[in-house]
PDB file of C-alpha atoms in Angstrom:
ATOM      1  CA  UNK A   1       0.000   0.000   0.000  1.00 58.00           C
ATOM      2  CA  UNK A   2       1.268   3.468  -0.907  1.00 63.00           C
ATOM      3  CA  UNK A   3       1.847   6.020   1.803  1.00 66.00           C
ATOM      4  CA  UNK A   4       0.868   9.594   1.186  1.00 63.00           C
ATOM      5  CA  UNK A   5       3.392  12.276   1.931  1.00 56.00           C
ATOM      6  CA  UNK A   6       1.764  14.974   3.985  1.00 52.00           C
ATOM      7  CA  UNK A   7       3.219  18.433   3.527  1.00 53.00           C
ATOM      8  CA  UNK A   8       3.081  20.758   6.436  1.00 52.00           C
ATOM      9  CA  UNK A   9       2.837  24.478   5.917  1.00 58.00           C
ATOM     10  CA  UNK A  10       6.055  26.314   6.503  1.00 73.00           C
ATOM     11  CA  UNK A  11       5.399  28.696   9.310  1.00 82.00           C
ATOM     12  CA  UNK A  12       7.582  31.742   9.754  1.00 84.00           C
ATOM     13  CA  UNK A  13       8.165  34.206  12.491  1.00 88.00           C
ATOM     14  CA  UNK A  14       7.494  37.899  11.915  1.00 87.00           C
ATOM     15  CA  UNK A  15      11.230  38.545  11.438  1.00 91.00           C
ATOM     16  CA  UNK A  16      11.565  35.718   8.900  1.00 91.00           C
ATOM     17  CA  UNK A  17       8.478  36.944   7.052  1.00 90.00           C
ATOM     18  CA  UNK A  18       9.866  40.485   6.967  1.00 92.00           C
ATOM     19  CA  UNK A  19      13.203  39.285   5.570  1.00 93.00           C
ATOM     20  CA  UNK A  20      11.498  37.045   2.992  1.00 92.00           C
ATOM     21  CA  UNK A  21       9.161  39.799   1.849  1.00 93.00           C
ATOM     22  CA  UNK A  22      12.013  42.321   1.640  1.00 93.00           C
ATOM     23  CA  UNK A  23      13.866  39.940  -0.692  1.00 93.00           C
ATOM     24  CA  UNK A  24      10.702  39.261  -2.694  1.00 91.00           C
ATOM     25  CA  UNK A  25       9.813  42.947  -3.019  1.00 90.00           C
ATOM     26  CA  UNK A  26      13.362  43.803  -4.080  1.00 91.00           C
ATOM     27  CA  UNK A  27      12.970  41.382  -7.011  1.00 93.00           C
ATOM     28  CA  UNK A  28       9.537  42.508  -8.208  1.00 90.00           C
ATOM     29  CA  UNK A  29       6.671  44.801  -7.253  1.00 91.00           C
ATOM     30  CA  UNK A  30       4.157  43.399  -4.782  1.00 93.00           C
ATOM     31  CA  UNK A  31       0.883  44.808  -3.522  1.00 93.00           C
ATOM     32  CA  UNK A  32      -0.107  44.931   0.124  1.00 93.00           C
ATOM     33  CA  UNK A  33      -2.746  42.275  -0.611  1.00 93.00           C
ATOM     34  CA  UNK A  34      -0.090  39.943  -2.052  1.00 92.00           C
ATOM     35  CA  UNK A  35       2.039  40.396   1.064  1.00 93.00           C
ATOM     36  CA  UNK A  36      -0.885  39.765   3.417  1.00 93.00           C
ATOM     37  CA  UNK A  37      -1.849  36.588   1.538  1.00 93.00           C
ATOM     38  CA  UNK A  38       1.713  35.288   1.767  1.00 92.00           C
ATOM     39  CA  UNK A  39       1.945  36.046   5.476  1.00 92.00           C
ATOM     40  CA  UNK A  40      -1.379  34.311   6.109  1.00 92.00           C
ATOM     41  CA  UNK A  41      -0.072  31.255   4.267  1.00 92.00           C
ATOM     42  CA  UNK A  42       3.040  31.357   6.465  1.00 91.00           C
ATOM     43  CA  UNK A  43       0.863  31.275   9.575  1.00 91.00           C
ATOM     44  CA  UNK A  44       1.504  34.796  10.886  1.00 90.00           C
ATOM     45  CA  UNK A  45      -1.075  36.278  13.211  1.00 90.00           C
ATOM     46  CA  UNK A  46      -3.050  39.254  11.922  1.00 91.00           C
ATOM     47  CA  UNK A  47      -1.313  41.608  14.345  1.00 93.00           C
ATOM     48  CA  UNK A  48       2.166  40.444  13.264  1.00 92.00           C
ATOM     49  CA  UNK A  49       1.179  40.613   9.602  1.00 92.00           C
ATOM     50  CA  UNK A  50      -0.008  44.206  10.017  1.00 94.00           C
ATOM     51  CA  UNK A  51       3.239  45.177  11.768  1.00 94.00           C
ATOM     52  CA  UNK A  52       5.346  43.589   9.028  1.00 93.00           C
ATOM     53  CA  UNK A  53       3.226  45.237   6.313  1.00 94.00           C
ATOM     54  CA  UNK A  54       3.521  48.627   8.026  1.00 95.00           C
ATOM     55  CA  UNK A  55       7.310  48.286   8.149  1.00 94.00           C
ATOM     56  CA  UNK A  56       7.460  47.255   4.484  1.00 94.00           C
ATOM     57  CA  UNK A  57       5.363  50.276   3.524  1.00 94.00           C
ATOM     58  CA  UNK A  58       7.392  52.641   5.713  1.00 94.00           C
ATOM     59  CA  UNK A  59      10.631  51.477   4.112  1.00 94.00           C
ATOM     60  CA  UNK A  60       8.968  51.710   0.645  1.00 93.00           C
ATOM     61  CA  UNK A  61       9.364  48.029  -0.211  1.00 94.00           C
ATOM     62  CA  UNK A  62       5.607  47.982  -0.812  1.00 94.00           C
ATOM     63  CA  UNK A  63       3.779  50.915  -2.360  1.00 94.00           C
ATOM     64  CA  UNK A  64       0.313  50.170  -3.743  1.00 94.00           C
ATOM     65  CA  UNK A  65       0.332  53.278  -5.950  1.00 94.00           C
ATOM     66  CA  UNK A  66       3.656  52.308  -7.537  1.00 94.00           C
ATOM     67  CA  UNK A  67       2.432  48.719  -7.922  1.00 95.00           C
ATOM     68  CA  UNK A  68      -0.826  49.870  -9.558  1.00 95.00           C
ATOM     69  CA  UNK A  69       1.021  52.128 -12.016  1.00 93.00           C
ATOM     70  CA  UNK A  70       3.315  49.295 -13.108  1.00 93.00           C
ATOM     71  CA  UNK A  71       0.399  46.837 -13.298  1.00 94.00           C
ATOM     72  CA  UNK A  72      -1.756  49.168 -15.418  1.00 93.00           C
ATOM     73  CA  UNK A  73       1.147  49.977 -17.731  1.00 91.00           C
ATOM     74  CA  UNK A  74       1.934  46.278 -18.258  1.00 93.00           C
ATOM     75  CA  UNK A  75      -1.662  45.188 -18.802  1.00 93.00           C
ATOM     76  CA  UNK A  76      -2.427  48.050 -21.189  1.00 89.00           C
ATOM     77  CA  UNK A  77       0.718  47.789 -23.287  1.00 87.00           C
ATOM     78  CA  UNK A  78       1.633  44.104 -23.131  1.00 89.00           C
ATOM     79  CA  UNK A  79      -1.592  42.215 -22.506  1.00 90.00           C
ATOM     80  CA  UNK A  80      -4.068  44.518 -24.252  1.00 89.00           C
ATOM     81  CA  UNK A  81      -6.523  44.542 -21.363  1.00 92.00           C
ATOM     82  CA  UNK A  82      -9.371  47.027 -21.067  1.00 91.00           C
ATOM     83  CA  UNK A  83     -10.181  49.238 -18.092  1.00 91.00           C
ATOM     84  CA  UNK A  84     -12.775  46.934 -16.500  1.00 93.00           C
ATOM     85  CA  UNK A  85     -10.477  43.923 -16.365  1.00 95.00           C
ATOM     86  CA  UNK A  86      -7.569  45.970 -15.021  1.00 94.00           C
ATOM     87  CA  UNK A  87      -9.718  47.487 -12.258  1.00 94.00           C
ATOM     88  CA  UNK A  88     -11.050  44.083 -11.284  1.00 95.00           C
ATOM     89  CA  UNK A  89      -7.580  42.528 -11.164  1.00 95.00           C
ATOM     90  CA  UNK A  90      -6.238  45.373  -9.020  1.00 95.00           C
ATOM     91  CA  UNK A  91      -9.147  44.979  -6.588  1.00 95.00           C
ATOM     92  CA  UNK A  92      -8.317  41.280  -6.180  1.00 94.00           C
ATOM     93  CA  UNK A  93      -4.700  42.281  -5.506  1.00 93.00           C
ATOM     94  CA  UNK A  94      -5.873  44.354  -2.537  1.00 92.00           C
ATOM     95  CA  UNK A  95      -5.361  47.820  -4.027  1.00 93.00           C
ATOM     96  CA  UNK A  96      -7.866  50.427  -2.813  1.00 93.00           C
ATOM     97  CA  UNK A  97     -10.459  51.862  -5.206  1.00 94.00           C
ATOM     98  CA  UNK A  98      -9.118  55.370  -4.563  1.00 95.00           C
ATOM     99  CA  UNK A  99      -5.642  54.414  -5.820  1.00 94.00           C
ATOM    100  CA  UNK A 100      -7.089  52.440  -8.742  1.00 94.00           C
ATOM    101  CA  UNK A 101      -9.140  55.393  -9.967  1.00 93.00           C
ATOM    102  CA  UNK A 102      -6.264  57.860  -9.531  1.00 93.00           C
ATOM    103  CA  UNK A 103      -3.825  55.658 -11.444  1.00 93.00           C
ATOM    104  CA  UNK A 104      -5.996  54.246 -14.214  1.00 91.00           C
ATOM    105  CA  UNK A 105      -7.715  57.430 -15.443  1.00 88.00           C
ATOM    106  CA  UNK A 106      -4.605  59.258 -16.762  1.00 88.00           C
ATOM    107  CA  UNK A 107      -3.096  56.096 -18.259  1.00 84.00           C
ATOM    108  CA  UNK A 108      -6.317  55.197 -20.077  1.00 81.00           C
ATOM    109  CA  UNK A 109      -6.638  58.791 -21.311  1.00 81.00           C
ATOM    110  CA  UNK A 110      -3.075  58.700 -22.659  1.00 77.00           C
ATOM    111  CA  UNK A 111      -3.774  55.465 -24.561  1.00 78.00           C
ATOM    112  CA  UNK A 112      -6.103  55.357 -27.542  1.00 83.00           C
ATOM    113  CA  UNK A 113      -8.264  52.477 -26.352  1.00 85.00           C
ATOM    114  CA  UNK A 114     -10.438  52.309 -29.493  1.00 86.00           C
ATOM    115  CA  UNK A 115      -7.359  51.968 -31.708  1.00 89.00           C
ATOM    116  CA  UNK A 116      -5.925  49.265 -29.423  1.00 90.00           C
ATOM    117  CA  UNK A 117      -9.250  47.417 -29.371  1.00 92.00           C
ATOM    118  CA  UNK A 118      -9.500  47.484 -33.153  1.00 92.00           C
ATOM    119  CA  UNK A 119      -5.949  46.138 -33.434  1.00 92.00           C
ATOM    120  CA  UNK A 120      -6.548  43.185 -31.093  1.00 93.00           C
ATOM    121  CA  UNK A 121      -9.930  42.428 -32.698  1.00 94.00           C
ATOM    122  CA  UNK A 122      -8.404  42.351 -36.195  1.00 94.00           C
ATOM    123  CA  UNK A 123      -5.641  40.076 -34.905  1.00 93.00           C
ATOM    124  CA  UNK A 124      -8.247  37.821 -33.300  1.00 94.00           C
ATOM    125  CA  UNK A 125     -10.376  37.730 -36.459  1.00 93.00           C
ATOM    126  CA  UNK A 126      -7.478  36.198 -38.419  1.00 92.00           C
ATOM    127  CA  UNK A 127      -7.504  33.116 -36.166  1.00 93.00           C
ATOM    128  CA  UNK A 128     -11.260  32.955 -35.608  1.00 92.00           C
ATOM    129  CA  UNK A 129     -13.409  30.167 -37.019  1.00 92.00           C
ATOM    130  CA  UNK A 130     -16.838  31.426 -37.990  1.00 90.00           C
ATOM    131  CA  UNK A 131     -19.667  30.446 -40.321  1.00 90.00           C
ATOM    132  CA  UNK A 132     -21.197  33.863 -40.945  1.00 89.00           C
ATOM    133  CA  UNK A 133     -20.417  37.536 -40.359  1.00 90.00           C
ATOM    134  CA  UNK A 134     -22.940  37.527 -37.503  1.00 92.00           C
ATOM    135  CA  UNK A 135     -21.084  34.627 -35.879  1.00 93.00           C
ATOM    136  CA  UNK A 136     -17.762  36.445 -36.265  1.00 93.00           C
ATOM    137  CA  UNK A 137     -19.195  39.647 -34.804  1.00 94.00           C
ATOM    138  CA  UNK A 138     -20.605  37.939 -31.710  1.00 95.00           C
ATOM    139  CA  UNK A 139     -17.334  36.113 -31.114  1.00 95.00           C
ATOM    140  CA  UNK A 140     -15.381  39.360 -31.435  1.00 96.00           C
ATOM    141  CA  UNK A 141     -17.711  41.141 -29.000  1.00 96.00           C
ATOM    142  CA  UNK A 142     -17.385  38.293 -26.514  1.00 96.00           C
ATOM    143  CA  UNK A 143     -13.604  38.405 -26.905  1.00 96.00           C
ATOM    144  CA  UNK A 144     -13.506  42.168 -26.259  1.00 95.00           C
ATOM    145  CA  UNK A 145     -15.720  41.781 -23.193  1.00 95.00           C
ATOM    146  CA  UNK A 146     -13.417  39.069 -21.830  1.00 95.00           C
ATOM    147  CA  UNK A 147     -10.526  41.490 -22.225  1.00 94.00           C
ATOM    148  CA  UNK A 148     -12.360  44.110 -20.163  1.00 94.00           C
ATOM    149  CA  UNK A 149     -13.434  46.588 -22.833  1.00 93.00           C
ATOM    150  CA  UNK A 150     -16.614  48.643 -22.736  1.00 91.00           C
ATOM    151  CA  UNK A 151     -19.512  46.793 -24.380  1.00 93.00           C
ATOM    152  CA  UNK A 152     -20.667  49.738 -26.511  1.00 93.00           C
ATOM    153  CA  UNK A 153     -17.145  50.286 -27.782  1.00 92.00           C
ATOM    154  CA  UNK A 154     -16.783  46.548 -28.486  1.00 94.00           C
ATOM    155  CA  UNK A 155     -20.029  46.439 -30.475  1.00 95.00           C
ATOM    156  CA  UNK A 156     -19.131  49.517 -32.532  1.00 94.00           C
ATOM    157  CA  UNK A 157     -15.616  48.282 -33.276  1.00 93.00           C
ATOM    158  CA  UNK A 158     -16.811  44.768 -34.171  1.00 95.00           C
ATOM    159  CA  UNK A 159     -19.433  46.246 -36.499  1.00 93.00           C
ATOM    160  CA  UNK A 160     -16.786  48.300 -38.332  1.00 92.00           C
ATOM    161  CA  UNK A 161     -14.472  45.312 -38.691  1.00 92.00           C
ATOM    162  CA  UNK A 162     -17.248  42.990 -39.849  1.00 91.00           C
ATOM    163  CA  UNK A 163     -18.358  45.395 -42.601  1.00 86.00           C
ATOM    164  CA  UNK A 164     -15.240  44.424 -44.554  1.00 70.00           C
ATOM    165  CA  UNK A 165     -15.741  40.741 -43.778  1.00 66.00           C
ATOM    166  CA  UNK A 166     -19.410  40.918 -44.763  1.00 58.00           C
ATOM    167  CA  UNK A 167     -18.458  42.261 -48.206  1.00 58.00           C
ATOM    168  CA  UNK A 168     -15.918  39.427 -48.658  1.00 55.00           C
ATOM    169  CA  UNK A 169     -18.479  36.860 -47.473  1.00 54.00           C
ATOM    170  CA  UNK A 170     -21.127  37.760 -50.049  1.00 48.00           C
ATOM    171  CA  UNK A 171     -18.806  37.126 -52.999  1.00 38.00           C
TER     172      UNK A 171
END
């Protein structure tokens, strides 16, 4: 009979957690929510976790505004996400709504979202399997919604893209 190996959670003291998080934050940006989740997994009490988090924020290892700016920049430029998906992801990372709104508004304004949406929809259309222009349009709208774009903008952009496809389809 096979024996199961039972893994025990590695528990850390507050000092060990602080040192680990300092190393982790020096390598890449972390949000306060990420740090709290890690400390909970390490078995730190809430009071110790708050003290460690406060120290990390005081020494600027963790800064939710800086994290949000980097996150928004990456998701806009590299992943092609829309505003809704970015806001939702930042909320799950533990960033406050106040910081999210302050950071996302100027970055979205500086980026031409309709042009970016059209570009990713055209790229998606090339790999899409569809039986009619209507089918292609609904799949493109669903794709844009999954990327976090505004539904009205997605419908308008898909309609413009499908006009060219519709003409090719009728031939």
